[in-house]
mmCIF file of N, CA and C in Angstrom:
data_model
loop_
_atom_site.group_PDB
_atom_site.id
_atom_site.type_symbol
_atom_site.label_atom_id
_atom_site.label_comp_id
_atom_site.label_asym_id
_atom_site.label_seq_id
_atom_site.Cartn_x
_atom_site.Cartn_y
_atom_site.Cartn_z
ATOM 1 N N MET H 1164 210.990 85.368 215.661
ATOM 2 C CA MET H 1164 209.728 84.588 216.547
ATOM 3 C C MET H 1164 210.261 83.046 216.791
ATOM 4 N N SER H 1165 209.908 82.481 217.734
ATOM 5 C CA SER H 1165 210.633 80.787 217.962
ATOM 6 C C SER H 1165 209.397 79.887 217.533
ATOM 7 N N TYR H 1166 210.050 79.358 217.055
ATOM 8 C CA TYR H 1166 208.963 78.374 216.602
ATOM 9 C C TYR H 1166 207.939 77.408 217.508
ATOM 10 N N LEU H 1167 208.263 77.801 218.683
ATOM 11 C CA LEU H 1167 206.804 77.922 219.582
ATOM 12 C C LEU H 1167 205.837 78.566 220.057
ATOM 13 N N GLN H 1168 206.461 80.081 219.795
ATOM 14 C CA GLN H 1168 205.382 81.384 219.654
ATOM 15 C C GLN H 1168 204.733 80.951 218.402
ATOM 16 N N ALA H 1169 204.766 80.230 216.976
ATOM 17 C CA ALA H 1169 204.160 80.872 216.109
ATOM 18 C C ALA H 1169 203.039 79.506 216.507
ATOM 19 N N LEU H 1170 203.297 78.139 217.072
ATOM 20 C CA LEU H 1170 202.381 76.975 217.029
ATOM 21 C C LEU H 1170 201.695 77.266 218.488
ATOM 22 N N THR H 1171 202.016 78.485 219.571
ATOM 23 C CA THR H 1171 201.188 78.398 220.597
ATOM 24 C C THR H 1171 199.980 79.356 219.638
ATOM 25 N N PRO H 1172 198.795 78.913 220.341
ATOM 26 C CA PRO H 1172 197.456 79.579 220.250
ATOM 27 C C PRO H 1172 197.409 80.765 220.949
ATOM 28 N N LEU H 1173 196.862 81.962 220.578
ATOM 29 C CA LEU H 1173 196.865 83.037 221.635
ATOM 30 C C LEU H 1173 195.678 82.927 222.636
ATOM 31 N N SER H 1174 195.761 83.546 223.881
ATOM 32 C CA SER H 1174 194.769 82.655 224.604
ATOM 33 C C SER H 1174 194.612 84.410 225.500
ATOM 34 N N PHE H 1175 193.147 84.585 225.572
ATOM 35 C CA PHE H 1175 192.954 85.365 226.466
ATOM 36 C C PHE H 1175 191.888 85.572 227.591
ATOM 37 N N CYS H 1176 192.290 85.942 228.120
ATOM 38 C CA CYS H 1176 191.352 85.970 229.538
ATOM 39 C C CYS H 1176 189.899 86.750 229.240
ATOM 40 N N PRO H 1177 188.640 85.923 229.748
ATOM 41 C CA PRO H 1177 187.682 86.125 229.115
ATOM 42 C C PRO H 1177 187.497 87.587 230.068
ATOM 43 N N SER H 1178 186.832 88.586 229.045
ATOM 44 C CA SER H 1178 186.699 89.810 230.069
ATOM 45 C C SER H 1178 185.220 89.879 229.971
ATOM 46 N N GLU H 1179 184.692 90.103 231.012
ATOM 47 C CA GLU H 1179 182.907 90.598 231.479
ATOM 48 C C GLU H 1179 182.173 90.624 230.530
ATOM 49 N N ALA H 1180 182.533 90.876 229.162
ATOM 50 C CA ALA H 1180 181.490 91.193 228.063
ATOM 51 C C ALA H 1180 181.654 89.900 227.759
ATOM 52 N N ASP H 1181 182.108 89.282 227.635
ATOM 53 C CA ASP H 1181 181.946 87.617 227.314
ATOM 54 C C ASP H 1181 180.916 86.739 228.033
ATOM 55 N N GLU H 1182 181.122 87.566 229.299
ATOM 56 C CA GLU H 1182 180.643 86.265 230.196
ATOM 57 C C GLU H 1182 179.052 86.681 230.059
ATOM 58 N N LYS H 1183 177.766 85.728 230.014
ATOM 59 C CA LYS H 1183 176.944 86.252 229.440
ATOM 60 C C LYS H 1183 175.756 85.730 230.739
ATOM 61 N N PRO H 1184 175.343 86.822 231.284
ATOM 62 C CA PRO H 1184 174.496 86.781 232.410
ATOM 63 C C PRO H 1184 173.005 85.946 232.087
ATOM 64 N N LEU H 1185 172.551 84.774 233.737
ATOM 65 C CA LEU H 1185 171.585 83.835 233.170
ATOM 66 C C LEU H 1185 170.347 84.799 232.129
ATOM 67 N N PRO H 1186 169.371 83.985 232.069
ATOM 68 C CA PRO H 1186 168.366 85.006 230.873
ATOM 69 C C PRO H 1186 167.661 84.555 232.373
ATOM 70 N N LEU H 1187 166.606 86.044 232.268
ATOM 71 C CA LEU H 1187 165.190 86.329 233.307
ATOM 72 C C LEU H 1187 164.108 85.319 232.681
ATOM 73 N N PRO H 1188 163.803 84.960 233.893
ATOM 74 C CA PRO H 1188 162.447 83.667 233.276
ATOM 75 C C PRO H 1188 161.390 84.677 232.854
ATOM 76 N N PRO H 1189 160.595 83.521 231.953
ATOM 77 C CA PRO H 1189 159.682 84.550 231.110
ATOM 78 C C PRO H 1189 158.936 85.207 232.187
ATOM 79 N N LYS H 1190 157.993 86.680 231.995
ATOM 80 C CA LYS H 1190 156.572 87.146 232.592
ATOM 81 C C LYS H 1190 155.739 87.452 231.968
ATOM 82 N N LYS H 1191 155.700 86.734 230.355
ATOM 83 C CA LYS H 1191 154.893 86.812 229.719
ATOM 84 C C LYS H 1191 153.205 86.661 230.171
ATOM 85 N N LYS H 1192 153.420 85.476 230.782
ATOM 86 C CA LYS H 1192 152.414 84.953 231.587
ATOM 87 C C LYS H 1192 151.219 85.828 232.316
ATOM 88 N N ALA H 1193 152.003 86.622 233.518
ATOM 89 C CA ALA H 1193 151.698 87.611 234.460
ATOM 90 C C ALA H 1193 151.412 88.878 233.993
ATOM 91 N N SER H 1194 152.000 89.346 232.304
ATOM 92 C CA SER H 1194 151.308 90.317 231.525
ATOM 93 C C SER H 1194 150.222 89.840 231.096
ATOM 94 N N SER H 1195 150.357 88.860 229.943
ATOM 95 C CA SER H 1195 149.182 88.309 229.416
ATOM 96 C C SER H 1195 147.733 88.337 229.955
ATOM 97 N N VAL H 1196 147.975 87.512 231.413
ATOM 98 C CA VAL H 1196 146.836 87.228 231.976
ATOM 99 C C VAL H 1196 146.543 88.740 232.445
ATOM 100 N N ASN H 1197 146.901 89.288 232.870
ATOM 101 C CA ASN H 1197 147.098 90.915 233.178
ATOM 102 C C ASN H 1197 146.028 91.687 231.942
ATOM 103 N N ILE H 1198 146.380 91.479 230.851
ATOM 104 C CA ILE H 1198 146.599 92.346 229.786
ATOM 105 C C ILE H 1198 144.783 91.131 228.847
ATOM 106 N N LEU H 1199 144.749 89.869 228.914
ATOM 107 C CA LEU H 1199 143.521 89.552 229.188
ATOM 108 C C LEU H 1199 142.684 89.542 230.237
ATOM 109 N N LYS H 1200 142.814 90.340 231.215
ATOM 110 C CA LYS H 1200 142.056 90.844 232.334
ATOM 111 C C LYS H 1200 141.422 92.207 231.924
ATOM 112 N N ARG H 1201 142.261 92.444 231.840
ATOM 113 C CA ARG H 1201 142.142 94.171 230.943
ATOM 114 C C ARG H 1201 141.247 94.163 229.734
ATOM 115 N N LYS H 1202 141.366 93.579 228.960
ATOM 116 C CA LYS H 1202 140.573 93.332 227.829
ATOM 117 C C LYS H 1202 139.012 93.055 228.253
ATOM 118 N N LYS H 1203 139.165 91.824 229.284
ATOM 119 C CA LYS H 1203 137.320 92.028 229.380
ATOM 120 C C LYS H 1203 137.250 92.676 229.622
ATOM 121 N N GLU H 1204 137.139 93.208 230.748
ATOM 122 C CA GLU H 1204 136.688 94.200 231.391
ATOM 123 C C GLU H 1204 136.116 95.124 230.803
ATOM 124 N N GLN H 1205 137.590 95.511 229.696
ATOM 125 C CA GLN H 1205 136.735 96.605 228.925
ATOM 126 C C GLN H 1205 135.227 96.482 227.659
ATOM 127 N N LEU H 1206 135.869 95.074 227.716
ATOM 128 C CA LEU H 1206 134.450 94.397 227.140
ATOM 129 C C LEU H 1206 133.048 94.436 227.924
ATOM 130 N N LEU H 1207 133.049 93.823 228.575
ATOM 131 C CA LEU H 1207 132.255 93.957 229.983
ATOM 132 C C LEU H 1207 131.865 95.613 230.068
ATOM 133 N N GLU H 1208 132.289 96.409 230.547
ATOM 134 C CA GLU H 1208 132.088 97.887 230.077
ATOM 135 C C GLU H 1208 131.169 97.739 228.888
ATOM 136 N N MET H 1209 131.413 97.775 227.883
ATOM 137 C CA MET H 1209 130.902 97.968 226.217
ATOM 138 C C MET H 1209 129.911 97.100 226.214
ATOM 139 N N VAL H 1210 129.649 95.839 226.583
ATOM 140 C CA VAL H 1210 128.529 95.887 226.699
ATOM 141 C C VAL H 1210 126.892 96.349 227.678
ATOM 142 N N GLU H 1211 127.760 96.961 229.086
ATOM 143 C CA GLU H 1211 126.963 97.312 230.167
ATOM 144 C C GLU H 1211 126.267 98.364 229.068
ATOM 145 N N ASP H 1212 127.054 99.597 228.579
ATOM 146 C CA ASP H 1212 126.954 100.842 227.656
ATOM 147 C C ASP H 1212 125.942 100.432 226.712
ATOM 148 N N PHE H 1213 126.363 99.132 225.591
ATOM 149 C CA PHE H 1213 125.197 98.913 224.641
ATOM 150 C C PHE H 1213 124.023 98.805 225.715
ATOM 151 N N THR H 1214 124.344 98.092 226.313
ATOM 152 C CA THR H 1214 122.630 97.220 226.957
ATOM 153 C C THR H 1214 121.832 98.456 227.761
ATOM 154 N N HIS H 1215 122.743 99.793 228.200
ATOM 155 C CA HIS H 1215 122.047 100.562 228.673
ATOM 156 C C HIS H 1215 121.561 101.904 227.818
ATOM 157 N N ARG H 1216 122.621 101.636 226.478
ATOM 158 C CA ARG H 1216 122.173 102.353 225.237
ATOM 159 C C ARG H 1216 120.195 101.846 224.445
ATOM 160 N N ASN H 1217 119.907 100.635 224.475
ATOM 161 C CA ASN H 1217 119.348 99.723 224.112
ATOM 162 C C ASN H 1217 118.445 100.071 224.675
ATOM 163 N N GLU H 1218 118.191 100.236 225.973
ATOM 164 C CA GLU H 1218 117.136 100.403 226.623
ATOM 165 C C GLU H 1218 116.711 101.807 226.764
ATOM 166 N N LEU H 1219 117.592 102.821 226.255
ATOM 167 C CA LEU H 1219 117.673 103.900 226.348
ATOM 168 C C LEU H 1219 116.547 104.271 224.529
ATOM 169 N N LEU H 1220 117.120 103.462 224.076
ATOM 170 C CA LEU H 1220 116.766 103.426 223.042
ATOM 171 C C LEU H 1220 115.251 103.217 222.684
ATOM 172 N N LYS H 1221 115.354 102.298 223.519
ATOM 173 C CA LYS H 1221 113.643 101.237 223.497
ATOM 174 C C LYS H 1221 112.350 102.519 224.394
ATOM 175 N N ARG H 1222 112.679 102.720 224.958
ATOM 176 C CA ARG H 1222 112.492 103.678 225.830
ATOM 177 C C ARG H 1222 111.899 105.001 224.781
ATOM 178 N N ASP H 1223 112.534 105.553 224.033
ATOM 179 C CA ASP H 1223 112.331 106.635 223.205
ATOM 180 C C ASP H 1223 111.701 106.405 222.116
ATOM 181 N N ILE H 1224 112.055 105.033 221.579
ATOM 182 C CA ILE H 1224 110.908 104.045 220.414
ATOM 183 C C ILE H 1224 109.431 104.236 220.447
ATOM 184 N N GLU H 1225 109.500 103.503 221.921
ATOM 185 C CA GLU H 1225 108.193 103.931 222.727
ATOM 186 C C GLU H 1225 107.218 104.906 222.815
ATOM 187 N N MET H 1226 107.664 105.888 223.254
ATOM 188 C CA MET H 1226 107.722 107.462 223.284
ATOM 189 C C MET H 1226 106.907 108.096 221.994
ATOM 190 N N LYS H 1227 108.864 107.435 221.619
ATOM 191 C CA LYS H 1227 107.575 108.040 219.899
ATOM 192 C C LYS H 1227 106.414 106.997 218.884
ATOM 193 N N ARG H 1228 106.980 106.036 219.379
ATOM 194 C CA ARG H 1228 105.295 105.754 218.244
ATOM 195 C C ARG H 1228 103.937 106.475 219.420
ATOM 196 N N LYS H 1229 103.878 106.320 220.821
ATOM 197 C CA LYS H 1229 102.649 106.585 221.647
ATOM 198 C C LYS H 1229 102.530 108.540 221.116
ATOM 199 N N LEU H 1230 103.170 109.160 220.308
ATOM 200 C CA LEU H 1230 103.437 110.526 220.050
ATOM 201 C C LEU H 1230 102.202 110.298 218.628
ATOM 202 N N LEU H 1231 103.265 109.326 217.956
ATOM 203 C CA LEU H 1231 102.731 109.313 216.590
ATOM 204 C C LEU H 1231 101.298 108.275 216.623
ATOM 205 N N ASP H 1232 100.801 107.583 217.841
ATOM 206 C CA ASP H 1232 99.325 106.814 217.706
ATOM 207 C C ASP H 1232 98.117 108.414 217.689
ATOM 208 N N GLN H 1233 99.234 109.100 218.779
ATOM 209 C CA GLN H 1233 98.514 110.131 218.962
ATOM 210 C C GLN H 1233 97.777 111.516 217.972
ATOM 211 N N GLN H 1234 99.031 111.636 216.618
ATOM 212 C CA GLN H 1234 98.849 112.760 216.492
ATOM 213 C C GLN H 1234 97.874 111.717 214.963
ATOM 214 N N LEU H 1235 98.500 110.755 214.946
ATOM 215 C CA LEU H 1235 97.069 109.664 213.452
ATOM 216 C C LEU H 1235 95.720 110.441 214.112
ATOM 217 N N ALA H 1236 95.710 109.583 215.619
ATOM 218 C CA ALA H 1236 94.060 109.311 216.187
ATOM 219 C C ALA H 1236 93.687 111.633 215.750
ATOM 220 N N GLU H 1237 94.386 112.416 216.271
ATOM 221 C CA GLU H 1237 94.285 113.862 216.315
ATOM 222 C C GLU H 1237 93.744 114.053 214.357
ATOM 223 N N ASN H 1238 94.465 113.813 213.949
ATOM 224 C CA ASN H 1238 94.492 113.573 212.335
ATOM 225 C C ASN H 1238 93.416 113.299 211.768
ATOM 226 N N LEU H 1239 92.568 111.910 211.955
ATOM 227 C CA LEU H 1239 91.745 111.621 212.081
ATOM 228 C C LEU H 1239 90.836 111.919 212.270
ATOM 229 N N GLU H 1240 90.373 113.038 213.272
ATOM 230 C CA GLU H 1240 89.245 113.717 214.336
ATOM 231 C C GLU H 1240 88.921 114.627 213.480
ATOM 232 N N LEU H 1241 90.111 115.043 213.624
ATOM 233 C CA LEU H 1241 90.181 116.595 212.449
ATOM 234 C C LEU H 1241 89.946 116.375 211.014
ATOM 235 N N LYS H 1242 89.537 115.157 210.166
ATOM 236 C CA LYS H 1242 89.288 114.939 209.012
ATOM 237 C C LYS H 1242 87.712 114.868 209.108
ATOM 238 N N SER H 1243 87.631 114.267 210.098
ATOM 239 C CA SER H 1243 85.948 113.811 210.285
ATOM 240 C C SER H 1243 85.203 115.293 210.469
ATOM 241 N N LYS H 1244 85.994 115.666 211.533
ATOM 242 C CA LYS H 1244 85.325 117.273 211.333
ATOM 243 C C LYS H 1244 84.862 118.022 210.253
ATOM 244 N N LYS H 1245 86.652 118.135 209.449
ATOM 245 C CA LYS H 1245 86.070 119.133 208.058
ATOM 246 C C LYS H 1245 85.214 118.269 206.863
ATOM 247 N N GLN H 1246 85.214 117.034 207.020
ATOM 248 C CA GLN H 1246 84.224 116.326 206.266
ATOM 249 C C GLN H 1246 82.424 116.654 206.631
ATOM 250 N N LYS H 1247 82.024 117.423 207.794
ATOM 251 C CA LYS H 1247 81.060 117.585 208.048
ATOM 252 C C LYS H 1247 80.868 118.428 207.679
#
């Protein structure tokens, strides 16, 4: 081995693996906006569903109150007939 060879640093040609491709621009904004839109739509659908259920429950309660009032009136009528 000669003196020059020992002092010369090894040099390699850059390989394709060493060359790093440029990073792609982030696409998070577009996807996060879509996710937020989808989430908003889901929440609005849930609100509509709950509102509809609430209306159905209110009608059901109203019908049951009317039925209860009718039964109470009939019971009073039967009690008054029984006492006579």
